Amino acid sequence: MTPPTRDAGSGATDGVAAATWVAPSGRPPLAARMMRATWRGLPARRYEAGWEPDLEMPAADGSTLRADHYFPRAEGDFPTLLVRSPYGRGVPWSPMYGMLFAEQGFHVVLQSCRGTGGSGGAFDLWRNEAADGQATVAWLRDQPWFNGALGTIGPSYLGYAQWALALDPPPELRAMVVQVGLHDPHALFHRGGALQLENALLVGSGMTSQHRGFGPFLRATLRLKRHLNHITGALPLRGSYVRGLGGELPWLDAAMSHPDADDPFWNGASTGGAADGLHVPTCLISGWQDALVDQTFEQYGRLRRSGCDTSLLIGPWTHTSALQQGWSEVFAESLAWLRAHLCDDPSELRPARVRVHIGGQERWRDLDDWPPSPDTAPWYPAEGGRLTRQSPEASASLASFRYDPADPTPSIGGPLLSPTSGNRDNGDLEKRPDVLTFTGEPMDEPMDVLGPVAARLRISTDTGYADVFARLCDVDEKGRSVNVCDGLMRLPTGPEQPVEITVPMSSTAHRFLPGHRIRLQISGGAHPRSARNTGSGEPALDATTLTPVRITVHGASVLDLPVVRAER
């Protein structure tokens, strides 16, 4: 095919005729084309994709940022997508965002964040993305193929880069698609007062190796897996990751060492405020077992309060499976949104603002908003391991267990960044003496739970130092218990009298089928997903003493479930 030549002056944002642009003749890299050939269920390509690799553009401080440019090999004006990534520009990003969207009629600029993928400067977890994003848009304005219509797209930290740009949205920014996205680094590393240890290690491994290519990333992943038990079981925890991650990472040390969200260290880290008052149409996509799904719901609420045009898609996915098993749905949703707002083609938009996958029923459900109802139905833990709809008589204590940090309660599935995340059989976990279960009677009719779940618990300990992990499970007719959603909260340090705490357990959309039972699971931790509470009161990274604790659950505890009418 002969490379097209066109005068792009009509698309220049300042109205001044731009130089004629001759499309390069390069084809996308072989690895990208091979991976592209494996996908099924995607819309037919509209154009052949071209490739212009290794472009240079100045960062905010003059450092050089490198990017690859993918484009449709056809005449005409096409909108531009900006994808800013710290994970390199090769597989899977080159086919997923470069090739696929160029084939659908978009220029795609796939850029490596500073300090990664050949870009100059030093990588920082958050401090440079806003300024570097603005500098990149300034560079785009001078490109002869840029027609003034800009969108952003990408998952995880690529979502963070989008929110950073949206803190001061350039006038060309007309659409955003944030997939399994991050906006608050503190909440990624710390939750409920506990260090999210396994996720922190996975972030460290990915940030230091993935941008170097698949081979180095695979070796780094295997190295971390090999050393994981040593790292997470070390006393003290500080510095134990060095062997598993191949060296010291000052930014990771700093992130793990500051558990308080109000610490000045985190000033400017969260880009969540970009959604306050934002009027750039924004599509949010996540999965029920995504480690960042709560951040997605937080941003959805902010966008709705701002009156921003927004949509929400939550599938039966983890952080990684959304871009693997769920990619056909995620791609279709993203493409429809970008066509509607960058190409004035709303024909493929779904009519409902919200679409969620209903676990248990394994069907999709369209909703006007999220959550669909603010109401909750209380369920009460009772003596004998029962979970009832009727408030039981007051009881001094329902049950107790001994949590031993030398043999911490393990984490099974749930919202992690690793492949071990997701819905899992909790049978072996629930056999442990340090795990309590409260189980309801078999359901006579289907019950749909849609919205945020929480446990309001009255807890006492004999030492004053403990965490409480609460999990909602679905128990089928054969007794198989599968996790639905969960959360962890560190108890406030104090005397032995019962304290009342609320454990947010994330949100869900799940149908409990007839014959199934609702189960509330309570334990003292989920290790190594959350760093174990050593029971000594020492900081998590520096603790050297392990002290067992007895945890007692008292009466008047409540499981709040957002029950809505079950669709038939």
C-alpha angles and dihedrals in degrees: 000000000000112000109251122241121206141163107241096188093111090061098048112118095225094050092242116128111256128214119275111269121215111200113234116245096229121126121218113272118282094245090056092048092049093051090045089058092059097060121099132187096037124129118267115271116255098196141017111257123238128200134215107181135200102014117176126222132168120257122217092274096040097266115139118254118198126214143168121228120215119187143169111263095229140091120268143064116296131183121246131239120203117208115182114189139173090198100076132260100265132085126007097015097050095059097031097052108007103045102027097050094040087055088055095052109275135120105230123200108196106191133184114229115240115289093021136086095009096312116133128244129043124298118243124184094241117338101096108036099090095050094040091050091053091048090052092052089051088055091049091056089065096052115105092220095053109104097187097259111113133181133174129213140170147108136260111344088006084064089053089055088053094052089047090057090046092059084083103011114207114232091249093060106104105156142019131195113193112188120193082336137190125216104151115053092185091059089051092056101034131036130172090352094304130107112250090224104176094046090048091054092047091050090051092050095046096046094051100042115021096074089057092066141270096292097054090042092053092048091049091049092051091046092053091047090051093052099034097103092048092048097047094042096049124118112238099026095205112107094002091118095065096092093044095047098038099245146355120308110197093192091053092048089051095048093050093044096059109065096164114090089207092057110120087236089077096049108133094006098111117072092184091111089070087082092058105097094354117151100182108114105251131194117201122199129180144138132246092244095041113126088225100044093110089057089053092053091047092055092044090057092049093049092049091051088051091054090241121160101251142157132198130209120181117179138182090272145120124221092276103030091060086071094040118034090014097045097106091056093040093049094047092049092048094046094049091052094048094046091050095052103029101033101030090240110128094163095110098045115114114237097233120078093218132041121181134177113236111222116217091025091051094212136116122248128196118218136183093228146344128287094025093209135016092213124105133195116220122228119189129216108226139183117290093036093288127150112204141179091222119078106246124224114277112279129188091220137359102191142330138204140187117245113202115192089201086067102025121194104262127234116244117193119310129124106337134140091235131086089252090071127104138054113345140170106267096192098111092042092053091052090067117104090229093062122080123200130195113191133191129219119271112284117253093198135020115275123200119208112194121168142025117343124206140174119217103200138181106215136175131183136191095230107030094237118099147114125225121214117194124188134182113219136185113222115199129208091274093053096254109151117208125184118244104175138334148175143196132221131185113228117240110254111252149104125327095263115112116274126202116232134171116220110200106216099191122245133293145181106210138149119216103208126216109281092026123111133218116235131192112202121197128186142145099260150331108241133227092005085067119024109253119258101243091204092229099097091238120135111277096245096045104038115125100169126078116205122180118226134200113226121198127195113211134203122272090052114141139199109210114208123184097224119188132180110285113241114229 
